[in-house]
Tab-separated table of C-alpha atoms in Angstrom:
chain	number	residue	atom	x	y	z
D	1	MET	CA	16.722	-35.937	-25.925
D	2	SER	CA	15.853	-32.286	-25.208
D	3	LEU	CA	12.003	-31.491	-23.846
D	4	ILE	CA	10.540	-28.537	-25.194
D	5	LYS	CA	9.667	-27.930	-21.111
D	6	ASN	CA	13.197	-27.385	-20.426
D	7	GLU	CA	13.228	-24.754	-22.712
D	8	LEU	CA	14.055	-21.285	-21.124
D	9	VAL	CA	10.913	-18.581	-21.940
D	10	ILE	CA	10.956	-14.851	-21.056
D	11	VAL	CA	7.584	-12.980	-20.704
D	12	ARG	CA	7.643	-9.438	-21.097
D	13	GLY	CA	4.617	-8.061	-18.640
D	14	ALA	CA	2.745	-9.495	-15.691
D	15	GLY	CA	-0.508	-7.755	-15.969
D	16	ASP	CA	-3.788	-9.369	-15.717
D	17	LEU	CA	-3.619	-11.191	-19.115
D	18	ALA	CA	0.240	-11.680	-19.105
D	19	THR	CA	-0.796	-13.653	-15.949
D	20	GLY	CA	-3.287	-15.693	-17.629
D	21	VAL	CA	-0.146	-16.940	-19.927
D	22	VAL	CA	2.236	-16.867	-17.480
D	23	TYR	CA	0.169	-19.400	-15.251
D	24	SER	CA	-0.280	-21.903	-18.645
D	25	LEU	CA	3.448	-21.684	-19.054
D	26	TYR	CA	4.340	-22.585	-15.743
D	27	LYS	CA	1.560	-25.445	-15.433
D	28	ALA	CA	3.012	-26.742	-18.548
D	29	HIS	CA	6.402	-27.095	-16.678
D	30	PHE	CA	8.202	-24.549	-18.782
D	31	LYS	CA	11.310	-22.524	-17.054
D	32	VAL	CA	9.643	-19.031	-17.021
D	33	ILE	CA	11.045	-15.492	-16.040
D	34	ILE	CA	9.258	-12.348	-16.300
D	35	LEU	CA	10.132	-8.980	-17.227
D	36	GLU	CA	8.388	-5.955	-15.366
D	37	THR	CA	8.597	-2.220	-15.536
D	38	GLN	CA	9.345	-0.467	-11.956
D	39	HIS	CA	6.118	1.111	-11.541
D	40	PRO	CA	3.403	-1.591	-13.247
D	41	SER	CA	0.031	-0.135	-13.647
D	42	ALA	CA	-2.331	-2.984	-13.642
D	43	ILE	CA	-5.961	-2.393	-12.726
D	44	ARG	CA	-6.942	-5.980	-12.269
D	45	ARG	CA	-4.104	-6.321	-9.342
D	46	LYS	CA	-5.670	-9.269	-7.582
D	47	VAL	CA	-4.961	-11.300	-10.944
D	48	ALA	CA	-1.741	-9.713	-11.455
D	49	LEU	CA	1.635	-11.020	-11.021
D	50	SER	CA	2.921	-7.961	-11.480
D	51	GLU	CA	2.122	-7.001	-7.699
D	52	ALA	CA	5.114	-9.076	-6.587
D	53	VAL	CA	7.132	-5.773	-8.037
D	54	TYR	CA	5.664	-3.694	-5.084
D	55	ASP	CA	5.151	-6.543	-2.345
D	56	GLY	CA	8.099	-8.771	-2.870
D	57	LYS	CA	6.036	-11.794	-3.713
D	58	THR	CA	2.436	-12.190	-4.903
D	59	LYS	CA	0.234	-15.321	-5.096
D	60	ILE	CA	-2.619	-16.177	-7.860
D	61	GLU	CA	-4.933	-19.080	-7.586
D	62	ASP	CA	-2.239	-21.669	-7.145
D	63	ILE	CA	0.845	-19.923	-8.580
D	64	GLU	CA	3.326	-17.432	-7.046
D	65	ALA	CA	5.640	-14.756	-8.248
D	66	VAL	CA	9.061	-13.577	-6.236
D	67	LEU	CA	10.667	-10.227	-6.991
D	68	VAL	CA	14.599	-11.082	-7.918
D	69	LYS	CA	17.451	-8.475	-7.917
D	70	ASN	CA	19.152	-9.898	-10.954
D	71	TYR	CA	19.176	-12.430	-13.711
D	72	GLU	CA	21.674	-14.556	-11.888
D	73	GLU	CA	18.924	-15.020	-8.998
D	74	ALA	CA	16.246	-16.017	-11.230
D	75	LEU	CA	18.083	-18.615	-13.220
D	76	ASN	CA	19.168	-20.090	-9.864
D	77	ILE	CA	15.406	-20.032	-9.135
D	78	ILE	CA	14.158	-22.059	-12.281
D	79	ALA	CA	17.229	-24.301	-12.192
D	80	ASN	CA	15.078	-26.733	-9.758
D	81	LYS	CA	13.139	-28.188	-12.005
D	82	ASP	CA	10.482	-27.989	-9.175
D	83	TYR	CA	10.525	-24.602	-8.518
D	84	LYS	CA	7.815	-22.946	-6.872
D	85	GLU	CA	8.009	-19.381	-7.122
D	86	ILE	CA	8.358	-17.619	-10.649
D	87	PRO	CA	11.124	-15.068	-11.355
D	88	ILE	CA	9.938	-11.667	-12.203
D	89	LEU	CA	13.035	-9.070	-12.328
D	90	ILE	CA	12.745	-5.410	-13.052
D	91	ASP	CA	14.103	-4.937	-16.576
D	92	PRO	CA	11.707	-2.851	-19.323
D	93	ASN	CA	14.731	-2.677	-21.995
D	94	CYS	CA	15.218	-6.419	-21.574
D	95	GLU	CA	19.230	-6.052	-20.318
D	96	ILE	CA	18.689	-9.823	-19.347
D	97	LEU	CA	19.315	-10.748	-23.370
D	98	ASN	CA	22.944	-9.198	-22.824
D	99	HIS	CA	23.379	-12.358	-20.638
D	100	ILE	CA	21.058	-15.115	-21.726
D	101	LYS	CA	19.226	-16.049	-24.624
D	102	PRO	CA	15.813	-17.756	-24.329
D	103	THR	CA	14.359	-20.347	-26.762
D	104	PHE	CA	10.796	-18.275	-26.658
D	105	LEU	CA	10.366	-14.501	-25.725
D	106	ILE	CA	6.991	-13.748	-25.478
D	107	ASP	CA	5.627	-10.176	-25.749
D	108	ALA	CA	2.605	-9.651	-23.200
D	109	ILE	CA	2.356	-6.300	-22.333
D	110	ILE	CA	-0.526	-5.731	-24.103
D	111	ALA	CA	0.812	-1.937	-24.646
D	112	LYS	CA	-1.293	-1.503	-28.104
D	113	LYS	CA	2.186	-0.951	-29.761
D	114	ASN	CA	5.631	-1.925	-29.799
D	115	LEU	CA	7.566	-1.197	-27.220
D	116	GLY	CA	10.932	-2.893	-28.513
D	117	THR	CA	10.212	-6.509	-29.219
D	118	ASN	CA	12.376	-7.983	-31.967
D	119	LYS	CA	12.976	-11.271	-33.747
D	120	SER	CA	16.433	-10.988	-32.512
D	121	MET	CA	15.559	-11.372	-28.871
D	122	ALA	CA	14.853	-15.015	-28.916
D	123	LYS	CA	15.016	-18.067	-31.057
D	124	TYR	CA	11.002	-17.571	-31.587
D	125	THR	CA	9.113	-14.636	-30.481
D	126	ILE	CA	5.150	-14.521	-29.961
D	127	ALA	CA	3.651	-11.097	-29.418
D	128	LEU	CA	-0.173	-10.557	-28.199
D	129	GLY	CA	-2.556	-7.538	-29.507
D	130	PRO	CA	-1.922	-4.768	-31.899
D	131	GLY	CA	1.315	-3.280	-32.821
D	132	PHE	CA	3.174	-6.142	-34.337
D	133	THR	CA	3.581	-7.486	-37.796
D	134	ALA	CA	3.853	-11.223	-37.379
D	135	GLY	CA	6.860	-12.419	-39.474
D	136	LYS	CA	8.461	-8.944	-39.392
D	137	ASP	CA	8.416	-7.841	-35.442
D	138	CYS	CA	8.093	-11.498	-34.413
D	139	ASP	CA	7.224	-14.836	-35.433
D	140	ILE	CA	3.927	-15.135	-34.468
D	141	VAL	CA	1.196	-12.952	-33.190
D	142	ILE	CA	-2.170	-13.244	-31.128
D	143	GLU	CA	-5.258	-11.583	-31.302
D	144	THR	CA	-6.296	-10.096	-28.142
D	145	MET	CA	-9.844	-8.497	-29.279
D	146	ARG	CA	-12.886	-10.423	-27.501
D	147	GLY	CA	-14.950	-12.177	-29.756
D	148	HIS	CA	-14.731	-14.620	-32.230
D	149	ASN	CA	-11.079	-14.024	-33.209
D	150	LEU	CA	-9.800	-13.920	-29.564
D	151	GLY	CA	-6.555	-16.381	-29.441
D	152	ARG	CA	-6.162	-16.369	-32.993
D	153	MET	CA	-2.488	-17.134	-34.875
D	154	TYR	CA	-1.435	-14.383	-36.972
D	155	LEU	CA	1.351	-15.633	-38.933
D	156	GLU	CA	2.027	-13.275	-41.793
D	157	SER	CA	-0.670	-10.066	-40.662
D	158	GLU	CA	-1.594	-7.919	-37.588
D	159	ALA	CA	-3.783	-8.253	-34.990
D	160	ILE	CA	-7.215	-6.314	-34.999
D	161	PRO	CA	-6.043	-2.766	-34.203
D	162	ASN	CA	-6.966	-1.104	-30.956
D	163	THR	CA	-10.599	0.114	-31.165
D	164	GLY	CA	-10.354	2.123	-27.739
D	165	ILE	CA	-13.669	0.100	-27.044
D	166	PRO	CA	-13.448	-2.827	-24.080
D	167	GLY	CA	-15.114	-5.796	-24.891
D	168	ASN	CA	-18.917	-6.448	-23.590
D	169	ILE	CA	-19.566	-7.416	-20.326
D	170	GLY	CA	-22.798	-7.796	-19.084
D	171	GLY	CA	-24.115	-5.017	-21.294
D	172	LYS	CA	-21.548	-2.365	-20.985
D	173	GLU	CA	-18.546	-1.633	-23.048
D	174	ALA	CA	-16.666	1.526	-22.714
D	175	GLU	CA	-18.248	3.018	-19.640
D	176	ARG	CA	-17.559	-0.173	-17.341
D	177	VAL	CA	-13.746	1.358	-17.491
D	178	ILE	CA	-12.978	4.454	-15.889
D	179	HIS	CA	-10.357	6.732	-16.852
D	180	ALA	CA	-8.109	9.219	-15.027
D	181	SER	CA	-9.680	13.036	-15.543
D	182	SER	CA	-6.286	14.573	-14.519
D	183	ASP	CA	-3.005	14.039	-13.501
D	184	GLY	CA	-2.473	13.587	-9.673
D	185	ILE	CA	-1.908	11.003	-7.069
D	186	ILE	CA	-4.925	8.397	-6.509
D	187	GLU	CA	-6.349	8.013	-3.120
D	188	ASN	CA	-8.590	5.174	-3.199
D	189	ILE	CA	-11.724	4.731	-1.411
D	190	LYS	CA	-13.271	1.485	-2.724
D	191	ASN	CA	-11.499	-2.172	-2.623
D	192	ILE	CA	-11.186	-4.426	-5.284
D	193	GLY	CA	-14.344	-6.702	-5.075
D	194	ASP	CA	-16.482	-3.622	-3.291
D	195	PHE	CA	-20.140	-3.306	-4.512
D	196	VAL	CA	-20.404	0.108	-5.731
D	197	ARG	CA	-23.279	2.325	-6.578
D	198	GLU	CA	-23.954	4.578	-9.379
D	199	LYS	CA	-22.147	7.813	-8.805
D	200	GLU	CA	-20.671	6.613	-5.785
D	201	VAL	CA	-16.734	8.172	-5.249
D	202	ILE	CA	-14.333	5.309	-5.773
D	203	ALA	CA	-11.276	7.047	-5.638
D	204	TYR	CA	-10.109	10.880	-5.139
D	205	ILE	CA	-7.483	12.341	-7.654
D	206	ASN	CA	-5.030	14.440	-5.717
D	207	ASN	CA	-3.599	17.212	-7.856
D	208	ASP	CA	-1.979	20.023	-6.015
D	209	ASN	CA	-4.580	21.584	-3.810
D	210	LYS	CA	-7.471	20.079	-5.513
D	211	LYS	CA	-9.223	16.611	-4.784
D	212	ILE	CA	-10.974	15.011	-8.190
D	213	GLU	CA	-13.700	12.491	-7.336
D	214	VAL	CA	-13.593	9.162	-9.348
D	215	ILE	CA	-17.126	8.601	-9.758
D	216	ALA	CA	-18.832	5.110	-10.452
D	217	PRO	CA	-20.860	5.434	-13.759
D	218	PHE	CA	-23.144	2.450	-12.713
D	219	GLU	CA	-23.310	-0.091	-9.757
D	220	GLY	CA	-21.773	-3.039	-10.077
D	221	LEU	CA	-18.758	-4.667	-8.551
D	222	LEU	CA	-15.176	-3.115	-8.522
D	223	ARG	CA	-13.149	-5.694	-10.557
D	224	GLY	CA	-10.154	-3.403	-10.533
D	225	ILE	CA	-8.372	-0.582	-9.726
D	226	ILE	CA	-4.981	1.029	-9.902
D	227	ARG	CA	-2.901	0.737	-6.941
D	228	ASP	CA	-3.570	3.293	-4.250
D	229	GLY	CA	-0.870	5.895	-4.150
D	230	PHE	CA	-0.051	5.846	-8.191
D	231	LYS	CA	0.874	8.787	-9.826
D	232	VAL	CA	-1.442	8.608	-12.652
D	233	ARG	CA	-1.788	10.710	-16.001
D	234	ASN	CA	-4.962	12.380	-17.476
D	235	GLY	CA	-6.150	9.428	-19.554
D	236	LEU	CA	-4.836	6.553	-17.645
D	237	LYS	CA	-7.345	3.810	-16.958
D	238	ILE	CA	-7.550	3.655	-13.622
D	239	ALA	CA	-10.651	1.361	-12.638
D	240	ASP	CA	-12.857	-1.385	-14.111
D	241	ILE	CA	-16.271	-2.294	-13.143
D	242	ASP	CA	-18.313	-5.108	-13.821
D	243	PRO	CA	-22.037	-5.111	-13.759
D	244	ARG	CA	-22.195	-8.522	-13.101
D	245	LYS	CA	-23.053	-8.464	-8.903
D	246	SER	CA	-23.238	-12.171	-9.002
D	247	GLU	CA	-19.487	-12.820	-10.510
D	248	TYR	CA	-17.565	-11.516	-7.330
D	249	ASN	CA	-15.357	-14.622	-7.755
D	250	ASN	CA	-14.213	-13.523	-10.806
D	251	CYS	CA	-12.205	-10.160	-9.167
D	252	PHE	CA	-9.871	-12.865	-7.461
D	253	THR	CA	-9.650	-15.402	-10.499
D	254	ILE	CA	-7.498	-15.524	-13.691
D	255	SER	CA	-10.348	-14.434	-16.553
D	256	ASP	CA	-11.506	-16.559	-19.584
D	257	LYS	CA	-9.871	-13.778	-21.625
D	258	ALA	CA	-6.466	-14.555	-19.734
D	259	ARG	CA	-6.844	-18.307	-19.996
D	260	ASN	CA	-7.374	-18.244	-23.737
D	261	LEU	CA	-4.469	-16.357	-24.393
D	262	GLY	CA	-2.495	-18.667	-22.336
D	263	GLY	CA	-3.539	-21.463	-24.354
D	264	ALA	CA	-3.028	-19.879	-27.738
D	265	VAL	CA	0.463	-18.961	-26.551
D	266	LEU	CA	0.923	-22.590	-25.882
D	267	THR	CA	-0.490	-23.474	-29.189
D	268	ALA	CA	1.928	-21.003	-31.008
D	269	MET	CA	4.760	-22.151	-28.866
D	270	MET	CA	4.424	-25.712	-30.232
D	271	TYR	CA	3.649	-24.761	-33.527
D	272	LEU	CA	7.227	-22.994	-34.008
D	273	TYR	CA	9.191	-25.776	-32.160
D	274	ASN	CA	7.593	-28.711	-33.940
D	275	ARG	CA	7.633	-27.202	-37.451
């Protein structure tokens, strides 16, 4: 009898929300391979497995990811039933699918649009957030907007369209997320977990001979900031401030939202596999 935990799962994306999904899958003993871009732009880097792309490996809570060069290396790692490191492969176009077909493919990029995921990619496909139609682009869509419907499965429709307004945390919404005001190379002054004051400079964007300040809109904890030296574009999300000063540990642990999505994905997988 084949056990579902022996089935191969490919996850597109390794940002903070995707990491919550991967965490749930790994803890449930699935064989997981992560696909990422060459230059991930995660903000909450202390809880994003995508950092392995830059550093070779990374540890989030009690799980680790390791960068691999090809799909063969990834398969060799997960061939061990007690594998300790989750392989992450730079493969934004899913070239791995030319060689293997997974039972499940999870699109956890959270790009607010479809970057190429379709139902032919795996036996079962699940996508997170807006940009997908369940039954057309994938088998199931998972709601990612904070609130009453977070984690809800859609079998024949779409997730709530992107509003552009982040969920409320500590009474702050849109103002808690900072976007680049210019193209350029970011130079971080503050680190994740630092307490910052209102109007304090947290980074600079270097554009030609100009040094553009990135200012904290209010005081709080710097929950996330894009990697130092990253080439940003105007409008790109580059930092996230949490007004709740007592939530320091949250900067370094998987969020409630990410864990919710991880559980939702597991439920969707069971629904598809057992129906």
